[in-house]
PDB file of C-alpha atoms in Angstrom:
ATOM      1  CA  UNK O 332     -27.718 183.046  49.515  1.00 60.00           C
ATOM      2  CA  UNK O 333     -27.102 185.657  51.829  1.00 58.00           C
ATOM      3  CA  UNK O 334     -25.828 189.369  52.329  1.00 56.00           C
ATOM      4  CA  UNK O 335     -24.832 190.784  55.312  1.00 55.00           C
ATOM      5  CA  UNK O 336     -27.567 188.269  57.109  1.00 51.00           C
ATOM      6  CA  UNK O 337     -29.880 189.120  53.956  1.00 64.00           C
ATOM      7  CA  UNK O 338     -31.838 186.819  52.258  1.00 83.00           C
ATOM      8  CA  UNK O 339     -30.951 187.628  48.600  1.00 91.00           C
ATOM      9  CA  UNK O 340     -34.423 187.087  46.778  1.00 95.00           C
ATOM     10  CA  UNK O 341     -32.422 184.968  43.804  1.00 97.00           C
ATOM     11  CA  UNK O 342     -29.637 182.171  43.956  1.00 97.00           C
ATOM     12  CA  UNK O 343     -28.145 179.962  41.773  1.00 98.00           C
ATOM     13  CA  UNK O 344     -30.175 177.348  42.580  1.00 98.00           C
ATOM     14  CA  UNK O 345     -33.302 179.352  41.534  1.00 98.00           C
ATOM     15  CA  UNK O 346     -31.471 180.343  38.011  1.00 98.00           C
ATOM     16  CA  UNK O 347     -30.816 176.839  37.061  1.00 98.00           C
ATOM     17  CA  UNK O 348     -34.557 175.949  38.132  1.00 98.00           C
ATOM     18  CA  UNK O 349     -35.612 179.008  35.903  1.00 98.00           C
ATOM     19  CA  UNK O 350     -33.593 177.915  33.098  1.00 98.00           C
ATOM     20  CA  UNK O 351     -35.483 174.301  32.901  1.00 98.00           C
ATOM     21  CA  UNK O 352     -38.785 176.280  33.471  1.00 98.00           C
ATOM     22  CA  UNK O 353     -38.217 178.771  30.613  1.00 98.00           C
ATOM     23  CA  UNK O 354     -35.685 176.542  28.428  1.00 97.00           C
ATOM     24  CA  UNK O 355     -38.624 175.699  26.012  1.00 97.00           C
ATOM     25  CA  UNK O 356     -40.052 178.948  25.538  1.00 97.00           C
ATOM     26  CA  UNK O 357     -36.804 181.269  24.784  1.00 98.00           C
ATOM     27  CA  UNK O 358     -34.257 181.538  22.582  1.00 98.00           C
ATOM     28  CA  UNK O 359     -30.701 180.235  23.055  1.00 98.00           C
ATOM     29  CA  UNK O 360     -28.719 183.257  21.707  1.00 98.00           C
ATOM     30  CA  UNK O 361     -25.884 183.352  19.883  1.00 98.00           C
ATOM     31  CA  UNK O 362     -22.289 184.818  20.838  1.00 98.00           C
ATOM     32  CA  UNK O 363     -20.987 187.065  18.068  1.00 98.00           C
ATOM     33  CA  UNK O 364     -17.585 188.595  17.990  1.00 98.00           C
ATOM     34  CA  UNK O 365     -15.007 191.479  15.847  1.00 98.00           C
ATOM     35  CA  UNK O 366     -11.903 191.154  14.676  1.00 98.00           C
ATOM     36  CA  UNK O 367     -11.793 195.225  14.355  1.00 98.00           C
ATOM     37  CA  UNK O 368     -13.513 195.631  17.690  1.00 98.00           C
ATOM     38  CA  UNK O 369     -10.671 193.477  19.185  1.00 98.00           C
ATOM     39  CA  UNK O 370      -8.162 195.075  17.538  1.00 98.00           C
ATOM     40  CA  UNK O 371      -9.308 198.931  18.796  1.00 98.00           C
ATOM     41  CA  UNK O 372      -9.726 197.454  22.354  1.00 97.00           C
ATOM     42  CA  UNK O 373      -6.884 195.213  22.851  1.00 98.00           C
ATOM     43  CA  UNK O 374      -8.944 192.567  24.090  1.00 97.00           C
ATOM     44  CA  UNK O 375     -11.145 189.772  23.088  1.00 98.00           C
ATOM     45  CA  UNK O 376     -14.589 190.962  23.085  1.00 98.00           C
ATOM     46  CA  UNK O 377     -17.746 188.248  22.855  1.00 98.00           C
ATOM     47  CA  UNK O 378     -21.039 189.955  21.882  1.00 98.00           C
ATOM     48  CA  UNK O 379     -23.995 187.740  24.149  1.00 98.00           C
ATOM     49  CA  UNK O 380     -26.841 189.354  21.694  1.00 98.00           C
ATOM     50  CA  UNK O 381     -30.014 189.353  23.571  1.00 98.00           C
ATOM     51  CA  UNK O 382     -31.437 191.287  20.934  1.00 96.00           C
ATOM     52  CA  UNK O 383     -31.966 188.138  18.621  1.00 98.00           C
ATOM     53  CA  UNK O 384     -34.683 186.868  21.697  1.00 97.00           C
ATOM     54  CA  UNK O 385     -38.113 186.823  21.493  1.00 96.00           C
ATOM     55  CA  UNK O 386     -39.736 189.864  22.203  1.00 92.00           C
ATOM     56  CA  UNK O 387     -36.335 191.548  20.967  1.00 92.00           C
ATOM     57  CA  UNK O 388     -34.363 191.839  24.516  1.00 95.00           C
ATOM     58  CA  UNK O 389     -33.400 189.897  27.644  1.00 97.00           C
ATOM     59  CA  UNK O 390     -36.366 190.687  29.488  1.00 97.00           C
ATOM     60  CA  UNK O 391     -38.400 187.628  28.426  1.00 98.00           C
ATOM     61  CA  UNK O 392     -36.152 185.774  30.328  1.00 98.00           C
ATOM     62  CA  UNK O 393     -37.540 186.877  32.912  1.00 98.00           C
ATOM     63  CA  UNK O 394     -40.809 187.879  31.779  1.00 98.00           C
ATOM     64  CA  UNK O 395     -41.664 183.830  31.031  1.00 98.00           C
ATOM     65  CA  UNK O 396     -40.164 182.807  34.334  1.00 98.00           C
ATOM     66  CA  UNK O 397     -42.624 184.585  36.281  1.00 98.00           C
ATOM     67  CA  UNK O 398     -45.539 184.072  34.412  1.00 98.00           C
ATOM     68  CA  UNK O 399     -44.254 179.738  34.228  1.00 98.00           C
ATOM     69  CA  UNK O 400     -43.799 179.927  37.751  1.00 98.00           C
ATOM     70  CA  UNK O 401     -47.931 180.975  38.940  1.00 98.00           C
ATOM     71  CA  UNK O 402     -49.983 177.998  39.388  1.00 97.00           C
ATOM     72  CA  UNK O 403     -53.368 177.948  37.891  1.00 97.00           C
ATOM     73  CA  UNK O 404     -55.453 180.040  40.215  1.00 96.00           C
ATOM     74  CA  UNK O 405     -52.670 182.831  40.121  1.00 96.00           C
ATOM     75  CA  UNK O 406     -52.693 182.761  36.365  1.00 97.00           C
ATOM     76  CA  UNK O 407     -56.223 183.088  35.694  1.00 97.00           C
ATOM     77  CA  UNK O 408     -56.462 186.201  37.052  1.00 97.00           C
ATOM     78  CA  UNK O 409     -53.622 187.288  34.856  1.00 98.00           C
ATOM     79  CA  UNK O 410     -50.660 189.376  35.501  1.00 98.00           C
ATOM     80  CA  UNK O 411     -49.880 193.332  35.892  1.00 98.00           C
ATOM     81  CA  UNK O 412     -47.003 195.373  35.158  1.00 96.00           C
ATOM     82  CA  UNK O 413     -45.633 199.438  34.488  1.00 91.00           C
ATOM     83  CA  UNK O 414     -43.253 199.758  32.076  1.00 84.00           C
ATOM     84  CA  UNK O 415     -42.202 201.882  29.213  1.00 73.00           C
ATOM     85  CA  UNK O 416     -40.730 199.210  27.509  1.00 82.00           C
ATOM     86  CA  UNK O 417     -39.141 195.898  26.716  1.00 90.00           C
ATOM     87  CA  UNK O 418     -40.443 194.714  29.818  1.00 94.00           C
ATOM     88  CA  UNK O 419     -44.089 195.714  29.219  1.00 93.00           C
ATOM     89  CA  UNK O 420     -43.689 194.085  26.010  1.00 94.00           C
ATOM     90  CA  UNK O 421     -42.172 190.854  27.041  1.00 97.00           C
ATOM     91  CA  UNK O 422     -44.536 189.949  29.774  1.00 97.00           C
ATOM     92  CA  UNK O 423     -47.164 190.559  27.498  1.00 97.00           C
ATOM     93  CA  UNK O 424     -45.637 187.435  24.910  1.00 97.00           C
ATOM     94  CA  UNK O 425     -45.318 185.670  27.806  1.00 98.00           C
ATOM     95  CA  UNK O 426     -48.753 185.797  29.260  1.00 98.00           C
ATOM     96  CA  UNK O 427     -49.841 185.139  25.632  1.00 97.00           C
ATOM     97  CA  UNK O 428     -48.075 182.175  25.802  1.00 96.00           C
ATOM     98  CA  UNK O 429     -49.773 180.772  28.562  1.00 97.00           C
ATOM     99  CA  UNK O 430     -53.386 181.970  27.697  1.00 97.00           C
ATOM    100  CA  UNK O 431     -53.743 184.375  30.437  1.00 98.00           C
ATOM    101  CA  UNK O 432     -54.035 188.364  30.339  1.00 97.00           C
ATOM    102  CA  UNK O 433     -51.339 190.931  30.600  1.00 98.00           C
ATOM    103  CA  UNK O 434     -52.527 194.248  32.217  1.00 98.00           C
ATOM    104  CA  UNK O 435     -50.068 196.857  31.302  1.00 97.00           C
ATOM    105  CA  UNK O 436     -49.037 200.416  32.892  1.00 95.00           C
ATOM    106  CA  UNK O 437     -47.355 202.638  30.467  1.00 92.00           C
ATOM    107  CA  UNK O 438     -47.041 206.505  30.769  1.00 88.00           C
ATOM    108  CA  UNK O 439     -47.887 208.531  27.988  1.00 89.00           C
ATOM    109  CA  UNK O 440     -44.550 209.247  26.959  1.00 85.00           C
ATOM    110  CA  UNK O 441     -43.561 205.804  26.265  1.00 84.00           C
ATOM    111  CA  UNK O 442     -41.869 205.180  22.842  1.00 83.00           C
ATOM    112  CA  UNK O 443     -44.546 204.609  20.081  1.00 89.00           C
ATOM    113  CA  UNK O 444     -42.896 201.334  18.821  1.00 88.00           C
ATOM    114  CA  UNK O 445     -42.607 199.799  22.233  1.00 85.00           C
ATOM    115  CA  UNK O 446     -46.318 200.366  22.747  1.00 91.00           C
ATOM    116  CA  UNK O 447     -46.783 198.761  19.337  1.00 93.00           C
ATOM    117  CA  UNK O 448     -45.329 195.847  20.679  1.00 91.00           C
ATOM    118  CA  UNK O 449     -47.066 195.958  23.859  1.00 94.00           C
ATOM    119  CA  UNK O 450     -50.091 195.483  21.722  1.00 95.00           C
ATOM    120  CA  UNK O 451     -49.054 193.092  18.974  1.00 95.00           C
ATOM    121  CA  UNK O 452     -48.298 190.681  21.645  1.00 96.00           C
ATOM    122  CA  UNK O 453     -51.568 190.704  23.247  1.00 96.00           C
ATOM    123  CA  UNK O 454     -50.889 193.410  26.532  1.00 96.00           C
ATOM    124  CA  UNK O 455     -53.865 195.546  27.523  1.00 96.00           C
ATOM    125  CA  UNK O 456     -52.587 198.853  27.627  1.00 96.00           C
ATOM    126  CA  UNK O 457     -53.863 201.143  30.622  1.00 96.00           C
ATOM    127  CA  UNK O 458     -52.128 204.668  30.133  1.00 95.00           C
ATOM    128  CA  UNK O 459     -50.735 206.212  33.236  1.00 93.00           C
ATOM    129  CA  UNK O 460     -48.899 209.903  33.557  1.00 90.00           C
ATOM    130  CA  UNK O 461     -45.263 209.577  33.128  1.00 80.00           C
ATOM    131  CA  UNK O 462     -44.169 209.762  37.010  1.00 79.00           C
ATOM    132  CA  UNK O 463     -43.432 206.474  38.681  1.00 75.00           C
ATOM    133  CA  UNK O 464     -45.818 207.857  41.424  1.00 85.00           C
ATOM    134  CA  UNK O 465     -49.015 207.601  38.765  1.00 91.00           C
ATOM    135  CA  UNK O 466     -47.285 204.331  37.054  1.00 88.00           C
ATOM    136  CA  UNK O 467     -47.468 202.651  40.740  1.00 89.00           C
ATOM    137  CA  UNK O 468     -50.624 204.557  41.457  1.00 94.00           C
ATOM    138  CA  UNK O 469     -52.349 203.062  38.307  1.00 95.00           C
ATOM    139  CA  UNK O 470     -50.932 199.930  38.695  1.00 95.00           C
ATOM    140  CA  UNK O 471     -52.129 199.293  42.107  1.00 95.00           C
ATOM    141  CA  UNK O 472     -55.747 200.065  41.432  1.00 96.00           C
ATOM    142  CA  UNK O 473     -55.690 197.702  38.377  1.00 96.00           C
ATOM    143  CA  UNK O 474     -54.089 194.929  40.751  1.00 96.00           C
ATOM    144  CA  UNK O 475     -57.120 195.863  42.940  1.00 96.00           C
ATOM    145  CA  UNK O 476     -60.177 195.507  40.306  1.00 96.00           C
ATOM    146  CA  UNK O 477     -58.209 192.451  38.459  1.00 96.00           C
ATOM    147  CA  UNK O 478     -56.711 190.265  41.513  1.00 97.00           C
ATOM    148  CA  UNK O 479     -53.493 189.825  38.864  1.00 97.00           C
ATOM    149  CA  UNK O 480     -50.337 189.649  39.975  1.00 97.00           C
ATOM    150  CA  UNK O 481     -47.559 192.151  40.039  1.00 97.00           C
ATOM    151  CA  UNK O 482     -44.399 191.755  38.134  1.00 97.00           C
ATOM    152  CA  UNK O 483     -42.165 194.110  38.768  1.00 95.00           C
ATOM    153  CA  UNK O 484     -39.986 194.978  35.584  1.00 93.00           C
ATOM    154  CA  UNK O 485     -36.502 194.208  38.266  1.00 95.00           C
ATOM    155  CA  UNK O 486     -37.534 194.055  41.536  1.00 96.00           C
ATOM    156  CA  UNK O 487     -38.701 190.495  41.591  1.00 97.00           C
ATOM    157  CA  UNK O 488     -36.807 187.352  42.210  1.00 98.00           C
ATOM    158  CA  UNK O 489     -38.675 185.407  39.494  1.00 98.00           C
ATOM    159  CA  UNK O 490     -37.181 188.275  36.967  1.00 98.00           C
ATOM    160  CA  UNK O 491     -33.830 188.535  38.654  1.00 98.00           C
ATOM    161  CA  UNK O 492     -33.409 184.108  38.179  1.00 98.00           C
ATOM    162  CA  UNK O 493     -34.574 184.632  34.694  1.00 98.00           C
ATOM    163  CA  UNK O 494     -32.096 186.935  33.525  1.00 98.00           C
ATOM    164  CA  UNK O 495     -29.339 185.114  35.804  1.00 98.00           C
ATOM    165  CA  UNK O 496     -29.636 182.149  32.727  1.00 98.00           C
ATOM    166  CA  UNK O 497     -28.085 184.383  30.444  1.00 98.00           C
ATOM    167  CA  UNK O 498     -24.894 183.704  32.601  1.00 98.00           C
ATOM    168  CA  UNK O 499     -25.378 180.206  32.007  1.00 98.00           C
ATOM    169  CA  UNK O 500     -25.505 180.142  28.370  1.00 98.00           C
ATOM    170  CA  UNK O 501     -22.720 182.651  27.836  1.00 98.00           C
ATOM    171  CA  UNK O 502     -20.200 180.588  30.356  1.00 98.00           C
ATOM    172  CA  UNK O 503     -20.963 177.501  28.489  1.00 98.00           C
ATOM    173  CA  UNK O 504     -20.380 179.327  25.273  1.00 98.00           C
ATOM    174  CA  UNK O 505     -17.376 181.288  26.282  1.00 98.00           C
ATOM    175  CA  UNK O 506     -15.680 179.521  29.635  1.00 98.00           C
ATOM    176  CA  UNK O 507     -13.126 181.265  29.108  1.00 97.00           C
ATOM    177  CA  UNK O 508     -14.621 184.958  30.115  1.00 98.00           C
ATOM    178  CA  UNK O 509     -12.878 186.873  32.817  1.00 98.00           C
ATOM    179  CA  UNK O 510     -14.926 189.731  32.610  1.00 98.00           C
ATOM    180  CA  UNK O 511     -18.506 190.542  31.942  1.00 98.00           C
ATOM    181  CA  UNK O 512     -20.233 194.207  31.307  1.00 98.00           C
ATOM    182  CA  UNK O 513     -23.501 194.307  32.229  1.00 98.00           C
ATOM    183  CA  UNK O 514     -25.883 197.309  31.217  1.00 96.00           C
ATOM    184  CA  UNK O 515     -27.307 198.840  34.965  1.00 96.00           C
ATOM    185  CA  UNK O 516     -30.369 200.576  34.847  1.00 93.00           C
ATOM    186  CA  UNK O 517     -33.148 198.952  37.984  1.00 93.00           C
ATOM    187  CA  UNK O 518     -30.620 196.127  38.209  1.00 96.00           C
ATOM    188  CA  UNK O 519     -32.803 192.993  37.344  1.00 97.00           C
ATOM    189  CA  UNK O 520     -30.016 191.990  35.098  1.00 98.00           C
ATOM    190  CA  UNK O 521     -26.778 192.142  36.523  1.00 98.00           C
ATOM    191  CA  UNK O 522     -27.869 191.009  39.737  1.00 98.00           C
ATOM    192  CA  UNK O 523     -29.082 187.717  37.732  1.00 98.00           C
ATOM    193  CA  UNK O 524     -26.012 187.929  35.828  1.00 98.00           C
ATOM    194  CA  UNK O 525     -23.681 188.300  38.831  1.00 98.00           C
ATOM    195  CA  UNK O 526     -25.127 185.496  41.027  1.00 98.00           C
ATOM    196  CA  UNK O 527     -24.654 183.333  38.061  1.00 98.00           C
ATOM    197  CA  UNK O 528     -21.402 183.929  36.536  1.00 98.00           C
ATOM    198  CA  UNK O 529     -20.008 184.282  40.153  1.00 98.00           C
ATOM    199  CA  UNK O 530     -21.551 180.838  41.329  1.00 98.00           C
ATOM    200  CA  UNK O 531     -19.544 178.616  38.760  1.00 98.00           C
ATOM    201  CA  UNK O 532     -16.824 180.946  38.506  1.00 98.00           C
ATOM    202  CA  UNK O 533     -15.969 183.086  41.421  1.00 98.00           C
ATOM    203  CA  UNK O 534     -13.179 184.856  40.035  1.00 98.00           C
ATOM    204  CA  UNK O 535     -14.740 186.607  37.508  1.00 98.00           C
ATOM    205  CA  UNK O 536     -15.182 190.521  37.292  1.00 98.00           C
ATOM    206  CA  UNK O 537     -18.594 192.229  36.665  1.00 98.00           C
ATOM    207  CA  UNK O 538     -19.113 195.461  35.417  1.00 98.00           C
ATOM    208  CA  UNK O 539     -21.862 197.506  35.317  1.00 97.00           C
ATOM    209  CA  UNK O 540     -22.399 200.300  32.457  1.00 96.00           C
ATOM    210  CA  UNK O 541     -24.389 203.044  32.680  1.00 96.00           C
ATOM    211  CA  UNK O 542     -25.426 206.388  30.711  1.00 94.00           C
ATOM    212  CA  UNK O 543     -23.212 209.477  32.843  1.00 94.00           C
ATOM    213  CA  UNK O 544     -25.985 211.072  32.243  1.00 93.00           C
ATOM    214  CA  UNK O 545     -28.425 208.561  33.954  1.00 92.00           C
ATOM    215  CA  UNK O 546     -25.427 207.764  36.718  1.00 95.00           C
ATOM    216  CA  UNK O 547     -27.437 206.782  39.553  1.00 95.00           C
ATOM    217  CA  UNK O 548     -26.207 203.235  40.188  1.00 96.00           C
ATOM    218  CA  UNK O 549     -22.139 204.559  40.385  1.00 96.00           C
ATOM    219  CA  UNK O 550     -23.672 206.990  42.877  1.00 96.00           C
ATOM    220  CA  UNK O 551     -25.761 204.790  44.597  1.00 97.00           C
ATOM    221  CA  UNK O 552     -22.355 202.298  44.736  1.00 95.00           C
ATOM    222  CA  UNK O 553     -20.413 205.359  46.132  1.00 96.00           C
ATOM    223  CA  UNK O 554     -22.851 206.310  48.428  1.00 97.00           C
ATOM    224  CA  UNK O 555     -23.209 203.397  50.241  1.00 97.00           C
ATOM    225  CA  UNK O 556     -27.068 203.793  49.615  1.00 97.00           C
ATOM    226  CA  UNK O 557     -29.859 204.275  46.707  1.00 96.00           C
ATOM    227  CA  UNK O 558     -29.528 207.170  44.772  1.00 95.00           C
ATOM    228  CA  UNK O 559     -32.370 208.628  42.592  1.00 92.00           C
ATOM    229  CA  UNK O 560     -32.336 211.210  40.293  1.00 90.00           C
ATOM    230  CA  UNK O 561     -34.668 214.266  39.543  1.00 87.00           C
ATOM    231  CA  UNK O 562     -34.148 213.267  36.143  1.00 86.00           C
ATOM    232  CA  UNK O 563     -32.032 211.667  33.162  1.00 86.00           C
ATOM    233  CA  UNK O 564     -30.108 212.893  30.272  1.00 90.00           C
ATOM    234  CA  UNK O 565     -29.717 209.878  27.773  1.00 88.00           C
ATOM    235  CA  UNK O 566     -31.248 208.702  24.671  1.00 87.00           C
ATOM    236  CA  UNK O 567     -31.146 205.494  26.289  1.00 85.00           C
ATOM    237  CA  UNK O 568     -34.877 205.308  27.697  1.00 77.00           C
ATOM    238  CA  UNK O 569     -34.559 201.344  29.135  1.00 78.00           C
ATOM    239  CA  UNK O 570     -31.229 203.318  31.079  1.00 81.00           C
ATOM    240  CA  UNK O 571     -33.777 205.601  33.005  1.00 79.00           C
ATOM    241  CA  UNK O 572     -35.052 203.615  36.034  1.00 84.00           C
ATOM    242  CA  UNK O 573     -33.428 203.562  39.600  1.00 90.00           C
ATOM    243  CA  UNK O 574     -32.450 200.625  41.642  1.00 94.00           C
ATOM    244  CA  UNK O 575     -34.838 198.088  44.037  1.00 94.00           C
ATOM    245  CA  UNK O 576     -34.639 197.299  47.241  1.00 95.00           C
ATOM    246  CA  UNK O 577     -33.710 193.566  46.017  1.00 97.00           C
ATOM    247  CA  UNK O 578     -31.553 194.357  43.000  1.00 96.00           C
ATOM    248  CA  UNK O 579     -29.377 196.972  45.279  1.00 95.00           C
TER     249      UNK O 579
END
């Protein structure tokens, strides 16, 4: 798929192929809905609650389509991420999984549960200093002494296919959705989400939600180009990173 004479690094045809690669491994989540949620919004809401998959989010969608997706030589030598969060943790299950290390970035500041889970599931936690500069920095030199690969918490069209299947299961659920809200923070989601939903059904609206405190995507969008922030005001710390090159 293209934009503006782009190659897009996901299609629909690489979200179906991540679905039967990851299909096994995940959880099929359920749809919940509220009667008193409907009745405040004057519309029918349907909940797709990511939070009941493994690793406790969306990202092991994506997460076990990347590390399914190395062939044997790749995997040996493990894989390498920097994240704060459910990312970090996710990629760790996943490499668990598959018998093969996780090498994982995480500034000091990170949430203390989230680096609990990092550990439970098997990630080796290198610390880094809590600027993307040191995350990257750190990051590259383990990539160097390791020979892993990078996965990218968003910027990756393995990740971007994986969370593009959550489209799949929530249009089979719910065909009749018109619109879908997406939460916006690098973009790995919604741009799976949109190439998806948008595939089988065209005419559907996508929406992405963000923190106005952590607005960078609507300014990016009005822009006409990335925008990054000097910094964040928002509790929610998975809200905090700034569009890829791919994702935008």
């Amino acid at each position: 798929m293209e934009a503006n004479g782009e190659q897009y690094a996901a299609n629909f045809s690489s979200i179906k192929e991540a679905q039967k690669r990851i299909s096994l491994y995940i959880h099929k989540t359920p749809v919940l809905s509220s009667e008193t949620l409907n009745a405040m919004s004057g519309r029918s809401l349907f909940f797709k609650c990511e939070c009941f998959q493994k690793g406790g989010a969306f990202k092991f969608r994506g997460a076990s389509n990347a590390v399914l997706s190395l062939d044997e030589d790749q995997a040996i030598k493990g894989v390498v991420t920097h994240s704060s969060g459910n990312h970090a943790a996710a990629l760790s299950l996943a490499a668990k999984l598959r018998g093969i290390p996780a090498y994982i970035v995480i500034p000091k500041n990170a949430p203390k549960c989230k680096v609990e889970n990092v550990v439970r599931y098997g990630g080796q936690v290198i610390w880094s200093e809590a600027t993307m500069h040191s995350r990257e920095s750190v990051a590259s030199k383990v990539l160097e002494e390791t020979g892993a690969v990078l996965v990218h918490p968003y910027n990756d069209g393995r990740i971007i296919s994986g969370q593009g299947t959550i489209s799949l299961e929530f249009l089979e659920q719910v065909p009749l959705l018109d619109t879908i809200i997406v939460p916006i923070s690098g973009g790995g989601l919604i741009s799976g989400v949109a190439l998806a939903a948008k595939s089988i059904k065209p005419a559907i609206r996508i929406l992405a939600a963000e923190p106005i405190g952590a607005n960078d995507a609507a300014q990016s969008k009005a822009a006409g180009r990335i925008i990054t922030l000097l910094e964040t005001n928002t509790v929610a710390d998975g809200l905090r990173a700034f569009l890829g090159d791919l994702t935008w």
